[in-house]
Amino acid sequence: MVNSKSFNAEILEDNIAVVCMDIPGEKQNTLRGEFTEEINKILDELDSKSLSGIILTSGKKNSFVVGADINMLSSMQTKEQILEVTSAGYAVFNRIEQLTTPIVAEIHGTCMGGGLELALACHGRVCSNHPSSILALPEVQLGLLPGGGGTQRLPALIGVTEALGMMTTGRNVRSSKALKMGLVDDVTDPVNLRGASLRLLKALSKNSDSEQSFEMSSLLSIKAWQTLLFEKNQAGLNFLFQQARKKAFAKTRGNYPAVEKIIDCVEDWSTGKKELGYKTEAQSFAELVLSPEAKNLIGLFFAITELKKDKFVNTGVAVKEIKKLGIVGGGLMGAGIAFVSANKTKATIRIRDVSESGVNHALKYAWSKLQSLVKKRHIQHPEALVKMSQISAGTDYAGFAHADLVIEAVFESLELKHQILKDVESHCAKDTIFATNTSSIPISDIAAVAKRPENVIGMHYFSPVEKMPLLELVVTEKTSDQVIATTVAFGKQQGKTVIVVNDGAGFYTSRV
């Protein structure tokens, strides 16, 4: 087989080809301009063989394709440049869609943007049930819309309502939900993924009537009746688009053009005029790439990406691993911090509250959030039990002696925070980091009574902790670099976007 820099192909038994995308030197696959020539060479080779099926897969760990190269898009200066790239992308995806040999996208890990559009061009899709397997068209979050035929293929596959919901929000869809929506044809364990791909190829090659019989059997469902009422007739479609525009304007007030243009593209798709839909998508995509909204949002994306890499201290500073976390205060903030820590990190967590009711609230809150993840099928019930086992609680400082980090999350009283700081220093090790979740009291005022002020830092979370992505670390002149580096690393483990600011009235977020 002919291989290229980013693609390699092999023929398996039963005359099935496996095409693996694996960009050398990169952690994830992204679609780039030069791929057009590479993919076409592979397809030329495959066309010359009498294949019974093709499997498209990824060589990256826990990642299929994360989308188009954002650097490539941000470098384009003219509408003509952008249209040239989209035209080439359409040609490749259309060629894949029109292959007489059935082709299946074998998805394991992140499948987003252009990666999902590539999968949509295939004849079938199988997906692993691994937690990393997430499907999305998140372009709207960059002020853009799917520019590889996504606005046309997605509604054709899953219906107008679901397609608009995905594209106008950019929300993530996990494998179980994707199967329910019809976005993928099968979901299985990662170890059985290849077997599922082969089974789907056989079903596609036989061209069975299974899809038709499924549609007939599903007519009894509420979703099927909604589809018939709203998506299978023009009056219903007009109502859907009218409501979609109304809902979009209520959120964007006309300041976010990508949402409106996504609706335009899907509305043109609904006319059945294929050329019109693709033309609207291409023109709208080009206009959005050059828009000030997209340029600013792409700039913000790059800034956040760089922020995630920033350690905020000089290189070489040792980061202490947080194996044991203490939390003082079992209220909404303390319970939220405990939940995200158990869900995202391997640390064992000990909560201390002055009352049994506070202790019970914290434990109940953490368990309810884990149960919510199970209900949404983000995690399995046994995994929830393991995460919950990381948390314990009591009304004293038992279990705090070997804490690497203690976070106080009590109400805003300088006197109370002074007392907690003294308690922590007397019950914990000399190198235990003391972090305060205060939102208003200067950290230097809290650290004024500390025996070891170099261990004191502000960790300002926002409510509700599990939903708000920002973590503001507030440092005094005496806070050590190791404490900063350690809390930055732990905050990132918690899934937070971390910023480090100097101590001062209102810190940074309240001031802005």
mmCIF file of C-alpha atoms in Angstrom, residues 145-448:
data_model
loop_
_atom_site.group_PDB
_atom_site.id
_atom_site.type_symbol
_atom_site.label_atom_id
_atom_site.label_comp_id
_atom_site.label_asym_id
_atom_site.label_seq_id
_atom_site.Cartn_x
_atom_site.Cartn_y
_atom_site.Cartn_z
ATOM 1 C CA LEU A 145 -19.500 27.111 11.990
ATOM 2 C CA PRO A 146 -18.675 23.600 10.717
ATOM 3 C CA GLY A 147 -17.011 24.194 7.352
ATOM 4 C CA GLY A 148 -16.625 20.643 6.074
ATOM 5 C CA GLY A 149 -20.224 19.818 5.285
ATOM 6 C CA GLY A 150 -21.252 19.349 8.903
ATOM 7 C CA THR A 151 -24.246 21.674 8.673
ATOM 8 C CA GLN A 152 -25.556 19.497 5.828
ATOM 9 C CA ARG A 153 -24.674 15.947 6.873
ATOM 10 C CA LEU A 154 -25.516 16.238 10.570
ATOM 11 C CA PRO A 155 -29.223 17.149 10.209
ATOM 12 C CA ALA A 156 -29.555 14.480 7.526
ATOM 13 C CA LEU A 157 -28.256 11.921 10.031
ATOM 14 C CA ILE A 158 -29.828 12.932 13.362
ATOM 15 C CA GLY A 159 -32.557 15.422 12.475
ATOM 16 C CA VAL A 160 -32.838 19.211 12.569
ATOM 17 C CA THR A 161 -33.556 19.623 16.277
ATOM 18 C CA GLU A 162 -30.623 17.547 17.520
ATOM 19 C CA ALA A 163 -28.279 18.968 14.873
ATOM 20 C CA LEU A 164 -29.091 22.579 15.748
ATOM 21 C CA GLY A 165 -28.693 21.750 19.434
ATOM 22 C CA MET A 166 -25.208 20.356 18.848
ATOM 23 C CA MET A 167 -23.960 23.028 16.464
ATOM 24 C CA THR A 168 -25.358 26.189 18.080
ATOM 25 C CA THR A 169 -23.952 25.253 21.500
ATOM 26 C CA GLY A 170 -20.859 23.237 20.546
ATOM 27 C CA ARG A 171 -21.701 20.846 23.383
ATOM 28 C CA ASN A 172 -19.904 17.560 23.909
ATOM 29 C CA VAL A 173 -21.760 14.318 23.204
ATOM 30 C CA ARG A 174 -20.568 11.128 24.862
ATOM 31 C CA SER A 175 -20.747 7.743 23.204
ATOM 32 C CA SER A 176 -23.971 6.519 24.856
ATOM 33 C CA LYS A 177 -25.810 9.697 23.914
ATOM 34 C CA ALA A 178 -24.321 9.585 20.415
ATOM 35 C CA LEU A 179 -25.752 6.092 19.934
ATOM 36 C CA LYS A 180 -29.173 7.165 21.174
ATOM 37 C CA MET A 181 -29.150 10.150 18.815
ATOM 38 C CA GLY A 182 -28.107 8.033 15.843
ATOM 39 C CA LEU A 183 -24.821 9.894 15.523
ATOM 40 C CA VAL A 184 -22.962 6.572 15.699
ATOM 41 C CA ASP A 185 -24.120 3.082 14.708
ATOM 42 C CA ASP A 186 -22.549 1.091 17.542
ATOM 43 C CA VAL A 187 -20.797 1.594 20.878
ATOM 44 C CA THR A 188 -18.537 -0.981 22.485
ATOM 45 C CA ASP A 189 -15.521 -1.483 24.746
ATOM 46 C CA PRO A 190 -12.207 -0.292 23.262
ATOM 47 C CA VAL A 191 -10.930 -3.875 23.043
ATOM 48 C CA ASN A 192 -13.921 -4.879 20.920
ATOM 49 C CA LEU A 193 -13.894 -1.808 18.697
ATOM 50 C CA ARG A 194 -12.272 -3.491 15.714
ATOM 51 C CA GLY A 195 -14.767 -6.323 15.866
ATOM 52 C CA ALA A 196 -17.630 -3.821 15.881
ATOM 53 C CA SER A 197 -16.130 -2.056 12.858
ATOM 54 C CA LEU A 198 -15.924 -5.322 10.940
ATOM 55 C CA ARG A 199 -19.507 -6.239 11.815
ATOM 56 C CA LEU A 200 -20.760 -2.866 10.635
ATOM 57 C CA LEU A 201 -18.827 -3.181 7.383
ATOM 58 C CA LYS A 202 -20.468 -6.546 6.724
ATOM 59 C CA ALA A 203 -23.900 -5.071 7.443
ATOM 60 C CA LEU A 204 -23.225 -2.154 5.103
ATOM 61 C CA SER A 205 -21.927 -4.392 2.336
ATOM 62 C CA LYS A 206 -25.032 -6.574 2.550
ATOM 63 C CA ASN A 207 -27.154 -3.431 2.227
ATOM 64 C CA SER A 208 -29.722 -4.937 4.586
ATOM 65 C CA ASP A 209 -33.149 -3.546 5.362
ATOM 66 C CA SER A 210 -32.321 -3.169 9.054
ATOM 67 C CA GLU A 211 -32.420 0.617 8.924
ATOM 68 C CA GLN A 212 -35.889 0.641 7.407
ATOM 69 C CA SER A 213 -37.258 -1.853 9.932
ATOM 70 C CA PHE A 214 -35.749 0.204 12.759
ATOM 71 C CA GLU A 215 -37.513 3.310 11.520
ATOM 72 C CA MET A 216 -40.846 1.452 11.375
ATOM 73 C CA SER A 217 -40.433 0.034 14.878
ATOM 74 C CA SER A 218 -39.482 3.432 16.293
ATOM 75 C CA LEU A 219 -42.701 5.078 15.129
ATOM 76 C CA LEU A 220 -44.161 4.310 18.541
ATOM 77 C CA SER A 221 -41.613 6.565 20.270
ATOM 78 C CA ILE A 222 -42.264 10.187 21.250
ATOM 79 C CA LYS A 223 -39.195 11.303 19.332
ATOM 80 C CA ALA A 224 -40.498 9.664 16.151
ATOM 81 C CA TRP A 225 -43.828 11.481 16.416
ATOM 82 C CA GLN A 226 -42.025 14.785 17.049
ATOM 83 C CA THR A 227 -39.949 14.146 13.941
ATOM 84 C CA LEU A 228 -43.057 13.485 11.875
ATOM 85 C CA LEU A 229 -44.807 16.607 13.189
ATOM 86 C CA PHE A 230 -41.945 19.070 12.906
ATOM 87 C CA GLU A 231 -39.257 17.738 10.571
ATOM 88 C CA LYS A 232 -41.133 15.843 7.869
ATOM 89 C CA ASN A 233 -43.251 18.756 6.644
ATOM 90 C CA GLN A 234 -42.472 22.323 5.647
ATOM 91 C CA ALA A 235 -44.812 23.974 8.136
ATOM 92 C CA GLY A 236 -43.185 22.106 11.007
ATOM 93 C CA LEU A 237 -39.698 22.971 9.764
ATOM 94 C CA ASN A 238 -40.630 26.656 9.447
ATOM 95 C CA PHE A 239 -41.802 26.599 13.049
ATOM 96 C CA LEU A 240 -38.548 24.921 14.197
ATOM 97 C CA PHE A 241 -36.354 27.491 12.469
ATOM 98 C CA GLN A 242 -38.495 30.355 13.767
ATOM 99 C CA GLN A 243 -38.138 29.097 17.333
ATOM 100 C CA ALA A 244 -34.412 28.437 16.871
ATOM 101 C CA ARG A 245 -33.847 32.031 15.754
ATOM 102 C CA LYS A 246 -35.938 33.365 18.611
ATOM 103 C CA LYS A 247 -34.002 31.313 21.144
ATOM 104 C CA ALA A 248 -30.669 32.282 19.591
ATOM 105 C CA PHE A 249 -31.449 35.997 19.699
ATOM 106 C CA ALA A 250 -32.517 35.759 23.334
ATOM 107 C CA LYS A 251 -29.031 34.485 24.158
ATOM 108 C CA THR A 252 -26.832 36.417 21.719
ATOM 109 C CA ARG A 253 -28.769 39.665 21.184
ATOM 110 C CA GLY A 254 -27.443 39.595 17.643
ATOM 111 C CA ASN A 255 -23.827 39.862 18.789
ATOM 112 C CA TYR A 256 -22.817 36.304 17.878
ATOM 113 C CA PRO A 257 -23.305 35.876 14.123
ATOM 114 C CA ALA A 258 -22.145 32.244 13.964
ATOM 115 C CA VAL A 259 -25.329 30.971 15.636
ATOM 116 C CA GLU A 260 -27.604 32.722 13.128
ATOM 117 C CA LYS A 261 -25.536 31.506 10.171
ATOM 118 C CA ILE A 262 -25.671 27.902 11.406
ATOM 119 C CA ILE A 263 -29.454 28.126 11.357
ATOM 120 C CA ASP A 264 -29.285 29.611 7.830
ATOM 121 C CA CYS A 265 -27.209 26.652 6.623
ATOM 122 C CA VAL A 266 -29.532 24.040 8.092
ATOM 123 C CA GLU A 267 -32.566 25.857 6.737
ATOM 124 C CA ASP A 268 -31.062 25.766 3.239
ATOM 125 C CA TRP A 269 -30.300 22.065 3.720
ATOM 126 C CA SER A 270 -33.975 21.471 4.494
ATOM 127 C CA THR A 271 -34.954 22.726 1.025
ATOM 128 C CA GLY A 272 -33.399 19.606 -0.485
ATOM 129 C CA LYS A 273 -31.201 21.728 -2.746
ATOM 130 C CA LYS A 274 -27.807 20.221 -1.969
ATOM 131 C CA GLU A 275 -25.728 22.779 -3.864
ATOM 132 C CA LEU A 276 -27.508 25.641 -2.102
ATOM 133 C CA GLY A 277 -26.799 24.226 1.357
ATOM 134 C CA TYR A 278 -23.101 23.676 0.696
ATOM 135 C CA LYS A 279 -22.740 27.097 -0.936
ATOM 136 C CA THR A 280 -24.347 28.792 2.059
ATOM 137 C CA GLU A 281 -22.063 26.892 4.428
ATOM 138 C CA ALA A 282 -18.886 27.742 2.500
ATOM 139 C CA GLN A 283 -19.747 31.423 2.109
ATOM 140 C CA SER A 284 -20.821 31.745 5.748
ATOM 141 C CA PHE A 285 -17.702 29.960 6.978
ATOM 142 C CA ALA A 286 -15.431 32.293 4.989
ATOM 143 C CA GLU A 287 -17.225 35.373 6.296
ATOM 144 C CA LEU A 288 -17.014 34.171 9.886
ATOM 145 C CA VAL A 289 -13.300 33.314 9.733
ATOM 146 C CA LEU A 290 -12.612 36.958 8.804
ATOM 147 C CA SER A 291 -15.087 38.396 11.336
ATOM 148 C CA PRO A 292 -13.867 40.339 14.398
ATOM 149 C CA GLU A 293 -15.853 37.989 16.665
ATOM 150 C CA ALA A 294 -13.987 34.926 15.394
ATOM 151 C CA LYS A 295 -10.596 36.654 15.464
ATOM 152 C CA ASN A 296 -11.097 37.622 19.107
ATOM 153 C CA LEU A 297 -12.437 34.222 20.143
ATOM 154 C CA ILE A 298 -9.598 32.422 18.354
ATOM 155 C CA GLY A 299 -7.165 34.765 20.117
ATOM 156 C CA LEU A 300 -8.804 33.862 23.408
ATOM 157 C CA PHE A 301 -8.498 30.164 22.543
ATOM 158 C CA PHE A 302 -4.758 30.542 21.953
ATOM 159 C CA ALA A 303 -4.385 32.531 25.184
ATOM 160 C CA ILE A 304 -6.156 29.860 27.245
ATOM 161 C CA THR A 305 -4.059 27.151 25.574
ATOM 162 C CA GLU A 306 -0.872 28.986 26.565
ATOM 163 C CA LEU A 307 -2.266 29.618 30.041
ATOM 164 C CA LYS A 308 -2.678 25.881 30.571
ATOM 165 C CA LYS A 309 1.045 25.430 29.938
ATOM 166 C CA ASP A 310 2.102 28.239 32.298
ATOM 167 C CA LYS A 311 3.514 27.124 35.652
ATOM 168 C CA PHE A 312 3.733 30.771 36.860
ATOM 169 C CA VAL A 313 7.125 30.187 38.499
ATOM 170 C CA ASN A 314 10.660 29.680 37.249
ATOM 171 C CA THR A 315 11.431 26.311 35.748
ATOM 172 C CA GLY A 316 13.133 23.934 38.114
ATOM 173 C CA VAL A 317 10.866 24.621 41.095
ATOM 174 C CA ALA A 318 9.802 21.282 42.587
ATOM 175 C CA VAL A 319 6.084 20.504 42.524
ATOM 176 C CA LYS A 320 4.809 18.627 45.546
ATOM 177 C CA GLU A 321 2.298 15.886 44.781
ATOM 178 C CA ILE A 322 -0.983 16.369 46.647
ATOM 179 C CA LYS A 323 -1.768 12.899 47.931
ATOM 180 C CA LYS A 324 -3.849 13.979 50.926
ATOM 181 C CA LEU A 325 -6.180 16.977 50.869
ATOM 182 C CA GLY A 326 -7.846 18.506 53.911
ATOM 183 C CA ILE A 327 -10.920 20.723 53.591
ATOM 184 C CA VAL A 328 -12.256 22.828 56.463
ATOM 185 C CA GLY A 329 -15.929 23.651 55.978
ATOM 186 C CA GLY A 330 -18.639 21.357 54.681
ATOM 187 C CA GLY A 331 -20.836 23.990 53.065
ATOM 188 C CA LEU A 332 -21.478 24.528 49.378
ATOM 189 C CA MET A 333 -17.910 25.594 48.583
ATOM 190 C CA GLY A 334 -16.161 22.959 50.689
ATOM 191 C CA ALA A 335 -18.394 20.188 49.376
ATOM 192 C CA GLY A 336 -17.863 21.376 45.799
ATOM 193 C CA ILE A 337 -14.089 21.403 46.207
ATOM 194 C CA ALA A 338 -14.231 17.907 47.679
ATOM 195 C CA PHE A 339 -16.326 16.635 44.763
ATOM 196 C CA VAL A 340 -14.121 18.022 41.970
ATOM 197 C CA SER A 341 -11.012 16.796 43.788
ATOM 198 C CA ALA A 342 -12.394 13.264 44.104
ATOM 199 C CA ASN A 343 -13.700 13.285 40.533
ATOM 200 C CA LYS A 344 -10.562 14.641 38.865
ATOM 201 C CA THR A 345 -7.610 13.686 41.103
ATOM 202 C CA LYS A 346 -6.302 10.671 43.015
ATOM 203 C CA ALA A 347 -6.001 12.528 46.315
ATOM 204 C CA THR A 348 -7.689 11.235 49.445
ATOM 205 C CA ILE A 349 -9.887 13.952 50.955
ATOM 206 C CA ARG A 350 -10.743 14.612 54.588
ATOM 207 C CA ILE A 351 -13.485 17.166 55.336
ATOM 208 C CA ARG A 352 -13.825 18.819 58.714
ATOM 209 C CA ASP A 353 -16.922 20.720 59.810
ATOM 210 C CA VAL A 354 -18.008 21.895 63.246
ATOM 211 C CA SER A 355 -21.336 20.029 63.088
ATOM 212 C CA GLU A 356 -22.598 16.614 62.067
ATOM 213 C CA SER A 357 -25.115 18.278 59.783
ATOM 214 C CA GLY A 358 -22.267 20.056 57.960
ATOM 215 C CA VAL A 359 -20.379 16.779 57.607
ATOM 216 C CA ASN A 360 -23.459 15.004 56.284
ATOM 217 C CA HIS A 361 -24.198 17.811 53.847
ATOM 218 C CA ALA A 362 -20.719 17.631 52.341
ATOM 219 C CA LEU A 363 -20.850 13.856 51.904
ATOM 220 C CA LYS A 364 -24.388 13.917 50.523
ATOM 221 C CA TYR A 365 -23.501 16.715 48.094
ATOM 222 C CA ALA A 366 -20.454 14.897 46.733
ATOM 223 C CA TRP A 367 -22.401 11.652 46.327
ATOM 224 C CA SER A 368 -25.301 13.398 44.567
ATOM 225 C CA LYS A 369 -22.907 14.925 42.032
ATOM 226 C CA LEU A 370 -21.247 11.560 41.399
ATOM 227 C CA GLN A 371 -24.678 9.975 40.968
ATOM 228 C CA SER A 372 -25.499 12.682 38.436
ATOM 229 C CA LEU A 373 -22.410 11.686 36.429
ATOM 230 C CA VAL A 374 -23.551 8.059 36.542
ATOM 231 C CA LYS A 375 -27.042 9.037 35.369
ATOM 232 C CA LYS A 376 -25.529 10.951 32.454
ATOM 233 C CA ARG A 377 -23.326 7.909 31.778
ATOM 234 C CA HIS A 378 -20.119 9.910 32.116
ATOM 235 C CA ILE A 379 -18.890 7.320 34.608
ATOM 236 C CA GLN A 380 -20.034 3.855 35.714
ATOM 237 C CA HIS A 381 -21.516 3.148 39.160
ATOM 238 C CA PRO A 382 -18.444 1.174 40.385
ATOM 239 C CA GLU A 383 -16.252 4.145 39.415
ATOM 240 C CA ALA A 384 -18.521 6.477 41.405
ATOM 241 C CA LEU A 385 -18.094 4.232 44.447
ATOM 242 C CA VAL A 386 -14.309 4.341 44.090
ATOM 243 C CA LYS A 387 -14.325 8.138 43.812
ATOM 244 C CA MET A 388 -16.612 8.463 46.820
ATOM 245 C CA SER A 389 -14.318 6.232 48.845
ATOM 246 C CA GLN A 390 -11.649 8.924 48.495
ATOM 247 C CA ILE A 391 -13.725 11.219 50.731
ATOM 248 C CA SER A 392 -14.177 10.973 54.494
ATOM 249 C CA ALA A 393 -15.358 13.536 57.023
ATOM 250 C CA GLY A 394 -15.586 14.365 60.709
ATOM 251 C CA THR A 395 -16.014 17.144 63.260
ATOM 252 C CA ASP A 396 -12.379 17.251 64.371
ATOM 253 C CA TYR A 397 -8.931 17.346 62.770
ATOM 254 C CA ALA A 398 -8.443 13.581 62.753
ATOM 255 C CA GLY A 399 -6.871 12.615 59.445
ATOM 256 C CA PHE A 400 -5.231 16.013 58.895
ATOM 257 C CA ALA A 401 -1.797 15.143 60.318
ATOM 258 C CA HIS A 402 -0.334 14.101 56.971
ATOM 259 C CA ALA A 403 -2.287 16.485 54.710
ATOM 260 C CA ASP A 404 -0.212 17.970 51.902
ATOM 261 C CA LEU A 405 -2.727 20.766 51.347
ATOM 262 C CA VAL A 406 -5.542 22.153 53.492
ATOM 263 C CA ILE A 407 -8.185 24.418 51.971
ATOM 264 C CA GLU A 408 -10.408 26.390 54.299
ATOM 265 C CA ALA A 409 -13.850 27.203 52.938
ATOM 266 C CA VAL A 410 -15.714 28.838 55.808
ATOM 267 C CA PHE A 411 -17.637 32.125 55.908
ATOM 268 C CA GLU A 412 -15.889 35.491 55.619
ATOM 269 C CA SER A 413 -14.609 36.173 59.126
ATOM 270 C CA LEU A 414 -10.978 37.162 59.603
ATOM 271 C CA GLU A 415 -11.100 36.033 63.247
ATOM 272 C CA LEU A 416 -12.429 32.588 62.258
ATOM 273 C CA LYS A 417 -9.881 32.174 59.465
ATOM 274 C CA HIS A 418 -7.077 33.125 61.883
ATOM 275 C CA GLN A 419 -8.255 30.414 64.266
ATOM 276 C CA ILE A 420 -8.430 27.792 61.498
ATOM 277 C CA LEU A 421 -4.921 28.722 60.304
ATOM 278 C CA LYS A 422 -3.582 28.272 63.844
ATOM 279 C CA ASP A 423 -5.418 24.933 64.170
ATOM 280 C CA VAL A 424 -4.009 23.670 60.868
ATOM 281 C CA GLU A 425 -0.458 24.661 61.794
ATOM 282 C CA SER A 426 -0.782 22.839 65.121
ATOM 283 C CA HIS A 427 -2.387 19.673 63.688
ATOM 284 C CA CYS A 428 -0.498 19.339 60.402
ATOM 285 C CA ALA A 429 3.091 18.970 59.191
ATOM 286 C CA LYS A 430 5.439 21.927 58.841
ATOM 287 C CA ASP A 431 5.309 21.786 55.045
ATOM 288 C CA THR A 432 1.511 21.557 54.780
ATOM 289 C CA ILE A 433 0.175 24.226 52.450
ATOM 290 C CA PHE A 434 -2.635 26.351 53.887
ATOM 291 C CA ALA A 435 -5.009 27.747 51.261
ATOM 292 C CA THR A 436 -7.908 30.069 51.948
ATOM 293 C CA ASN A 437 -10.962 30.243 49.697
ATOM 294 C CA THR A 438 -11.739 33.795 50.765
ATOM 295 C CA SER A 439 -13.223 36.042 48.111
ATOM 296 C CA SER A 440 -12.707 39.365 49.881
ATOM 297 C CA ILE A 441 -10.219 39.274 52.764
ATOM 298 C CA PRO A 442 -6.586 40.088 51.789
ATOM 299 C CA ILE A 443 -4.424 36.979 52.018
ATOM 300 C CA SER A 444 -1.672 38.931 53.791
ATOM 301 C CA ASP A 445 -4.156 39.763 56.574
ATOM 302 C CA ILE A 446 -4.987 36.076 57.000
ATOM 303 C CA ALA A 447 -1.289 35.094 56.874
ATOM 304 C CA ALA A 448 -0.391 37.708 59.514
#
